[in-house]
Tab-separated table of C-alpha atoms and ligand atoms in Angstrom:
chain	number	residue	atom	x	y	z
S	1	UNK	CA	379.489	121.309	-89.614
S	2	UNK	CA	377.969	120.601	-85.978
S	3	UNK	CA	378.330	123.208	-83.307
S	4	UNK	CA	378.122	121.960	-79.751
S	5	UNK	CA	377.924	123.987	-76.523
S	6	UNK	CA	379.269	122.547	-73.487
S	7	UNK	CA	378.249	124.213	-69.722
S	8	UNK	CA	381.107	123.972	-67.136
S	9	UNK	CA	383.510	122.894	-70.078
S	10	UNK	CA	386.706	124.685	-68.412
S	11	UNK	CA	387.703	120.919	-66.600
S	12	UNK	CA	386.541	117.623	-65.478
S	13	UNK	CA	384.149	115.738	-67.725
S	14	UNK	CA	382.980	118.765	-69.662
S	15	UNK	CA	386.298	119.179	-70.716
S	16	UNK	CA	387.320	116.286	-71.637
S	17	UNK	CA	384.367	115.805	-73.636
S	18	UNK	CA	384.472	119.370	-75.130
S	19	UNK	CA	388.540	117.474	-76.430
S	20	UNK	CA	386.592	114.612	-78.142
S	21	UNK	CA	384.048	116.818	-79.805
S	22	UNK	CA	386.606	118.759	-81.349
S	23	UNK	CA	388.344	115.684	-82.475
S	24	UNK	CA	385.270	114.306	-84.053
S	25	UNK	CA	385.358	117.479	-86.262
S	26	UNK	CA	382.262	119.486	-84.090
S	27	UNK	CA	382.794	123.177	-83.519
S	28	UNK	CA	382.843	123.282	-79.831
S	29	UNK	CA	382.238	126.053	-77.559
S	30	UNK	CA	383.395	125.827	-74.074
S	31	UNK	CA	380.734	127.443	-71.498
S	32	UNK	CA	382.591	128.823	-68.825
S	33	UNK	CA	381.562	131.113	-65.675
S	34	UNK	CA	385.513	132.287	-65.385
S	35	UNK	CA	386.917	133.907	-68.489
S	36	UNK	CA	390.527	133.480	-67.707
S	37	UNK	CA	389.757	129.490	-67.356
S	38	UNK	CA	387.555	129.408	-70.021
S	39	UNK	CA	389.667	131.081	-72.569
S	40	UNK	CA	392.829	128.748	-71.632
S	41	UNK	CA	390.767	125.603	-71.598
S	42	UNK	CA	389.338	126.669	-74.890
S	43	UNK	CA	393.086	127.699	-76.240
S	44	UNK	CA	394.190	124.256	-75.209
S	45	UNK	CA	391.863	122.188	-77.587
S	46	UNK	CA	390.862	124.600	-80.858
S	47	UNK	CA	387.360	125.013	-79.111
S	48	UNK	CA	385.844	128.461	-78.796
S	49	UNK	CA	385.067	130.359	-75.569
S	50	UNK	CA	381.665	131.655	-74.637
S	51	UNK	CA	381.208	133.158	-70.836
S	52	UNK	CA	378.357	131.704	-69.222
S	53	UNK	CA	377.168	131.103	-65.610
S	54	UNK	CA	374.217	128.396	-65.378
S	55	UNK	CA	373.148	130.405	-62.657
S	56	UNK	CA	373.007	133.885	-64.271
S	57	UNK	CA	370.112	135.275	-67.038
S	58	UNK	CA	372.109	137.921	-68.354
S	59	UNK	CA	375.416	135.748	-68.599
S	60	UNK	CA	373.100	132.935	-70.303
S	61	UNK	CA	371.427	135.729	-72.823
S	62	UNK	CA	374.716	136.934	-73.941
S	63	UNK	CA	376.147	133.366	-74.717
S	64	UNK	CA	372.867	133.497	-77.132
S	65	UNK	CA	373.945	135.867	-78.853
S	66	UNK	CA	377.380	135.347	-79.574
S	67	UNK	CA	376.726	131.459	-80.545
S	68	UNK	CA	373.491	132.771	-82.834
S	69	UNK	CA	375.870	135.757	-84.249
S	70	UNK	CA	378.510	133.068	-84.687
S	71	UNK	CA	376.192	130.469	-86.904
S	72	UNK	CA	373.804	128.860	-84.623
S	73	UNK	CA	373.410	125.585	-82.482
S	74	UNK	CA	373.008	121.906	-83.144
S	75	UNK	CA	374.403	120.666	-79.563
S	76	UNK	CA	373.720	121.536	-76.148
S	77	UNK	CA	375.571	119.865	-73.630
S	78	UNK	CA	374.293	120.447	-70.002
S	79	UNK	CA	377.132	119.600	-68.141
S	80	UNK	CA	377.813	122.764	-65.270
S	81	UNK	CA	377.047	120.590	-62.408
S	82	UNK	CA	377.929	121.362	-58.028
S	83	UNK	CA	377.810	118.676	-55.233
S	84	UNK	CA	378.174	119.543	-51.389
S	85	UNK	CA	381.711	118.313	-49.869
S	86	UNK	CA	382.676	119.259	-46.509
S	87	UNK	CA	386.155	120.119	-45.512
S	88	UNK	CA	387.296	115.985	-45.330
S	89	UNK	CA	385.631	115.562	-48.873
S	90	UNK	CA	382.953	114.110	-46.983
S	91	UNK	CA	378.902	113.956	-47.926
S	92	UNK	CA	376.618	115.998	-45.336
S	93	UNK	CA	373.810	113.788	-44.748
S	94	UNK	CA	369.902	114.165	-44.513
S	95	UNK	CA	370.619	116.577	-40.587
S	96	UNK	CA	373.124	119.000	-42.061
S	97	UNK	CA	370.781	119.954	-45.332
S	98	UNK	CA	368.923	122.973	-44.928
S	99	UNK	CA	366.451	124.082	-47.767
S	100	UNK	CA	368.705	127.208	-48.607
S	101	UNK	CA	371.451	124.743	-49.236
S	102	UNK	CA	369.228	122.633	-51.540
S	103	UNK	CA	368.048	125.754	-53.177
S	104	UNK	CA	371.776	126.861	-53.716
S	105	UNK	CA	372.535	123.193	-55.432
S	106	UNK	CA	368.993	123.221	-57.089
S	107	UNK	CA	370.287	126.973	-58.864
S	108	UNK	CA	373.579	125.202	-60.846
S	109	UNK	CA	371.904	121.420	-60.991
S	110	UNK	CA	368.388	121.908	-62.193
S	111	UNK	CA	367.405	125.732	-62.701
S	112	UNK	CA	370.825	126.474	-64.671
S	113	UNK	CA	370.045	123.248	-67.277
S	114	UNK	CA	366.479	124.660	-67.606
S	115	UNK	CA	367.917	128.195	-67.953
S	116	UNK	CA	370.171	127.394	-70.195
S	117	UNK	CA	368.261	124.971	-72.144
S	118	UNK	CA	364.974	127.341	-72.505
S	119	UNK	CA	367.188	129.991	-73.714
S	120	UNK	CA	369.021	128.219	-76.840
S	121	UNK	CA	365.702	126.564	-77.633
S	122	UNK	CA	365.192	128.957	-80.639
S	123	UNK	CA	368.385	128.359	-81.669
S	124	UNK	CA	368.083	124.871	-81.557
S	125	UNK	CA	364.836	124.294	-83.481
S	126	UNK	CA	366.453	125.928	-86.133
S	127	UNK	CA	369.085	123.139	-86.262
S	128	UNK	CA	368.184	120.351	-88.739
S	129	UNK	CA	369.308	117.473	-86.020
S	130	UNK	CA	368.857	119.024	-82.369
S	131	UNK	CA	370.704	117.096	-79.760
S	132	UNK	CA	370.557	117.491	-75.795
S	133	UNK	CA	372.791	115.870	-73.482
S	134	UNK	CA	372.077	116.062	-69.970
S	135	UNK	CA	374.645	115.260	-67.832
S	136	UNK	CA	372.815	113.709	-64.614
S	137	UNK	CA	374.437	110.697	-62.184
S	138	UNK	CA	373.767	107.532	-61.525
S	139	UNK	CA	372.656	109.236	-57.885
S	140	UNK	CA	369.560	110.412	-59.788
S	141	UNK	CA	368.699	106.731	-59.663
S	142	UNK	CA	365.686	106.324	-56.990
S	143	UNK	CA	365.647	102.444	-58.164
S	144	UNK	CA	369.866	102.601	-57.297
S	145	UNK	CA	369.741	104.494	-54.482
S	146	UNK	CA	366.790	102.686	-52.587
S	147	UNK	CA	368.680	99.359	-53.265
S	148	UNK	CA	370.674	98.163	-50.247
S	149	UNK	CA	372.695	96.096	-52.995
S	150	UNK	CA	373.337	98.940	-54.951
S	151	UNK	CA	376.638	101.089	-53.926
S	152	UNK	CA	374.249	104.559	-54.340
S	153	UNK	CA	372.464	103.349	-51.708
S	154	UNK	CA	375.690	104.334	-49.347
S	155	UNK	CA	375.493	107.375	-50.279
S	156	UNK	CA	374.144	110.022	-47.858
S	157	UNK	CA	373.313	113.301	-49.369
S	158	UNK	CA	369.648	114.670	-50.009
S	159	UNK	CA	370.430	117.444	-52.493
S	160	UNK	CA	372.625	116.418	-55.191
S	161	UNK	CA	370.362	112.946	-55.564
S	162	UNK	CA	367.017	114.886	-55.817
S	163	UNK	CA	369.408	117.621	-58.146
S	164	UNK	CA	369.667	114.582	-60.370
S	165	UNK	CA	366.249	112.958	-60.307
S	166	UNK	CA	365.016	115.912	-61.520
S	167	UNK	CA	367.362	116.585	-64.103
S	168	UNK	CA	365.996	112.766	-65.169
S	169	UNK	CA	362.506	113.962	-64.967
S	170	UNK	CA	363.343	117.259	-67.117
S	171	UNK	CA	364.841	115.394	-69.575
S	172	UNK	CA	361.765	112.956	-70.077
S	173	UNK	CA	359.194	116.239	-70.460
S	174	UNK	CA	361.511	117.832	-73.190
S	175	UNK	CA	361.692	114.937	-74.800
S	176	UNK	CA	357.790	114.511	-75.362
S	177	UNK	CA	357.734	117.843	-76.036
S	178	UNK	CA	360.382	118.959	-78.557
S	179	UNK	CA	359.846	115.116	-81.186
S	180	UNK	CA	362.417	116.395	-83.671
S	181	UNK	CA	365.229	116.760	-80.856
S	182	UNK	CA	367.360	114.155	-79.236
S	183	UNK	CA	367.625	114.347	-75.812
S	184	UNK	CA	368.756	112.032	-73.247
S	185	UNK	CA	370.165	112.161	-69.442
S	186	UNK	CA	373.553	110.483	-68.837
S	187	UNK	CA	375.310	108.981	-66.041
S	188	UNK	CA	378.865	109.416	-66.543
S	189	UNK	CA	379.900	107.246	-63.820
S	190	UNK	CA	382.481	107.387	-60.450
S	191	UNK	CA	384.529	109.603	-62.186
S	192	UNK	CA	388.132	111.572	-60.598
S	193	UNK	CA	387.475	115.158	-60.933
S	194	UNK	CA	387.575	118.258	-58.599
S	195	UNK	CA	383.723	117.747	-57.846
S	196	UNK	CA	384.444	114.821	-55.791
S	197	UNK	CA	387.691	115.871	-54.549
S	198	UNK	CA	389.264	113.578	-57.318
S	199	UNK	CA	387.906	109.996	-55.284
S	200	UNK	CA	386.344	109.036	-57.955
S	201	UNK	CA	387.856	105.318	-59.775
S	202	UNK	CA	386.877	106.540	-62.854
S	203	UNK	CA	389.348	108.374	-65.806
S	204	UNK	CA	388.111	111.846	-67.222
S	205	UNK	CA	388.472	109.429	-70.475
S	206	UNK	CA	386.102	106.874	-69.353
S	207	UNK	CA	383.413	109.394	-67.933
S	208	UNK	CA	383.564	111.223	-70.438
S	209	UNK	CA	382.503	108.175	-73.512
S	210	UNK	CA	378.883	107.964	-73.128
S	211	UNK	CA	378.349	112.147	-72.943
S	212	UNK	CA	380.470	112.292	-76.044
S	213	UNK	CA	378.718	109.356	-77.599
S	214	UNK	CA	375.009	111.119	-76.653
S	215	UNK	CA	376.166	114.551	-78.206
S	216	UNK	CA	376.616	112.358	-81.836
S	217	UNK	CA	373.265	110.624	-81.839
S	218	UNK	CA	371.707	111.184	-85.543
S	219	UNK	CA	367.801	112.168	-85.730
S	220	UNK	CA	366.884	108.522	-85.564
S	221	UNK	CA	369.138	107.886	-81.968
S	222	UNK	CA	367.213	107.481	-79.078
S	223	UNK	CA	365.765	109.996	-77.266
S	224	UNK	CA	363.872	110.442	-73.788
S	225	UNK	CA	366.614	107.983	-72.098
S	226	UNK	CA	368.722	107.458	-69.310
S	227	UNK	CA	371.983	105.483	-70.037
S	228	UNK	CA	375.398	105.072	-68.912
S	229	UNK	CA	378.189	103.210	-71.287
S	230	UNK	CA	376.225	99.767	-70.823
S	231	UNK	CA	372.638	101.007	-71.919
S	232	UNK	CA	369.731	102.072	-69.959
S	233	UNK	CA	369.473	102.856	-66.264
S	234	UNK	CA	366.005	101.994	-63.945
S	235	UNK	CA	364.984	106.048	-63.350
N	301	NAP	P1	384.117	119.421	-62.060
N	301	NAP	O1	385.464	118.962	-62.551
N	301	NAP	O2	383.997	120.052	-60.722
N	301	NAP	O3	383.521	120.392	-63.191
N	301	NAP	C1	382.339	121.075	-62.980
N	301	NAP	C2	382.270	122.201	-63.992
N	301	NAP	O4	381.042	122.909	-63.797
N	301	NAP	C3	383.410	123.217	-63.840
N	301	NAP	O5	383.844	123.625	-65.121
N	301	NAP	C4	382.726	124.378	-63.110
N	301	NAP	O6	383.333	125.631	-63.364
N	301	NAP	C5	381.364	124.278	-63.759
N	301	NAP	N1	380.344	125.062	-63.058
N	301	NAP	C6	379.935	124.981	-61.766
N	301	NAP	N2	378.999	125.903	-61.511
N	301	NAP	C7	378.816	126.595	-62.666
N	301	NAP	C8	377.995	127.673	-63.048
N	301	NAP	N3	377.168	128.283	-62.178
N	301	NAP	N4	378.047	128.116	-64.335
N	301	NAP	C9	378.874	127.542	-65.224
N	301	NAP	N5	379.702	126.520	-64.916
N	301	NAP	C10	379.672	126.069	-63.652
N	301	NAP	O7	383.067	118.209	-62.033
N	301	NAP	P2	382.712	117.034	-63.060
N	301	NAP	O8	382.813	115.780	-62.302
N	301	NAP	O9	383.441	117.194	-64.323
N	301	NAP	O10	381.146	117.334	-63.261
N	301	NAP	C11	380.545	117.529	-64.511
N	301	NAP	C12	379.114	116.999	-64.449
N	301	NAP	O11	379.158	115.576	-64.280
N	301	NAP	C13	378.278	117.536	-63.290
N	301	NAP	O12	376.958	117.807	-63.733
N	301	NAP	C14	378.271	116.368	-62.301
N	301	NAP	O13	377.139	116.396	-61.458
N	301	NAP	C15	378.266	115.194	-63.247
N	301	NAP	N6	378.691	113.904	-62.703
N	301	NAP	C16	379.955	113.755	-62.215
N	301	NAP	C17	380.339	112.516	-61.707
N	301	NAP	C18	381.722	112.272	-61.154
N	301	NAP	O14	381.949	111.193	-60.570
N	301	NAP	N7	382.665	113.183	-61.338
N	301	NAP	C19	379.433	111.445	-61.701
N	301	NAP	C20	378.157	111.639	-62.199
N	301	NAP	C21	377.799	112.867	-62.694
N	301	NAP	P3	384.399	126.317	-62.347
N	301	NAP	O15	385.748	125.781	-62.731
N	301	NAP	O16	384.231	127.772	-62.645
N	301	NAP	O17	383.996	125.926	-60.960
């Protein structure tokens, strides 16, 4: 039996792919910062519940121990994720960002997957076929985004990008580091959830394929990558 964590699982794509898990016969838990959402989410699919904010140490330590009390971990999904909209749904561009607001993105985006991820580590390693999926964007792309040819390159936010790149750059290191684990960055694609005030061209369904299909890679899948549905992206 596999037993998969999801972060921000309560909607959107961590939802949807916490659904699919469960279909494919994982135990799933659904990481969630509000227990009232959480718990219905969860409710709604079999999955199990587990309170946890990215953001938070204590919240994060807790969810440890109820998933190690509960059996262990063989999947961590990374998927709690922010982005800055203004009141039009809009993008502030390079003027508006201040470093408190990248900070504030940086704590959810970057600091929560390394929180999170540190902290079920043990529990991990104890798994016999560790998998990480980290749920980045093709925005994390600084061959994409530099590309006037590209569509990222329209896009005009500083902090969710660099969020992103990061999260690519995290994922890399971990891989070299942990051999036995599987761990790979995805780019879900344009997807319509609450996170871009539902713009997105993409179904919940189709964003959520390649994060599902990550989360099932045996011990001889890839690891150290960046992909969307088609294969590998240019970091
Ligand atoms: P979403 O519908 O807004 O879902 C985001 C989830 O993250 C929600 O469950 C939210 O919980 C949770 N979350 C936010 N801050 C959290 C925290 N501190 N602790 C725990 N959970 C937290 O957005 P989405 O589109 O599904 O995004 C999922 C991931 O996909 C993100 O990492 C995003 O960057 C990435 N992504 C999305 C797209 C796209 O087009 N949608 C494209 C590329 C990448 P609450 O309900 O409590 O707010």
């Amino acid at each position: 039996m596999t037993t998969t964590l999801i972060t921000g699982a309560n909607k959107g794509l961590g939802f949807e792919s916490a659904r699919r898990l469960v279909a494919a016969g994982h135990t799933v838990y659904i990481g969630a910062r509000d227990a009232e959402r959480g718990r219905r989410a969860a409710e709604r699919i079999g999955a199990r519940y587990v309170q946890l904010d990215v953001t938070d140490d204590d919240s994060v330590q807790a969810a440890v121990k109820t998933v190690e009390a509960d059996g262990g971990l063989d999947v961590l999904v990374n998927n709690a994720g922010i982005e800055y909209r203004d009141e039009n749904n809009g993008v502030p561009g390079a003027a508006a960002m201040t470093a408190d607001d990248i900070r504030t993105l940086f704590e959810t985006n970057v600091f929560g997957v390394v929180r999170v991820t540190h902290a079920f580590l043990p529990l991990l390693q104890k798994s016999a076929a560790p998998v990480v999926v980290n749920v980045s964007s093709g925005l994390g792309s600084a061959t994409h985004v530099s590309d006037p040819d590209h569509p990222a390159y329209h896009y005009p936010g500083v902090a969710y990008p660099a969020s992103k790149a990061t999260v690519n750059m995290i994922t890399v290191q971990y891989a070299k580091a942990f051999p036995n684990m599987r761990i790979n960055a995805v780019e879900p694609g344009f997807t319509a959830t609450d996170l871009n005030g539902r713009s997105g061209t993409q179904s919940v369904e189709e964003g959520a394929e390649i994060i599902v299909r990550m989360a099932q890679v045996g011990p001889d899948g890839p690891t150290g990558g960046y992909v969307d549905v088609n294969g590998p992206l240019p970091w």
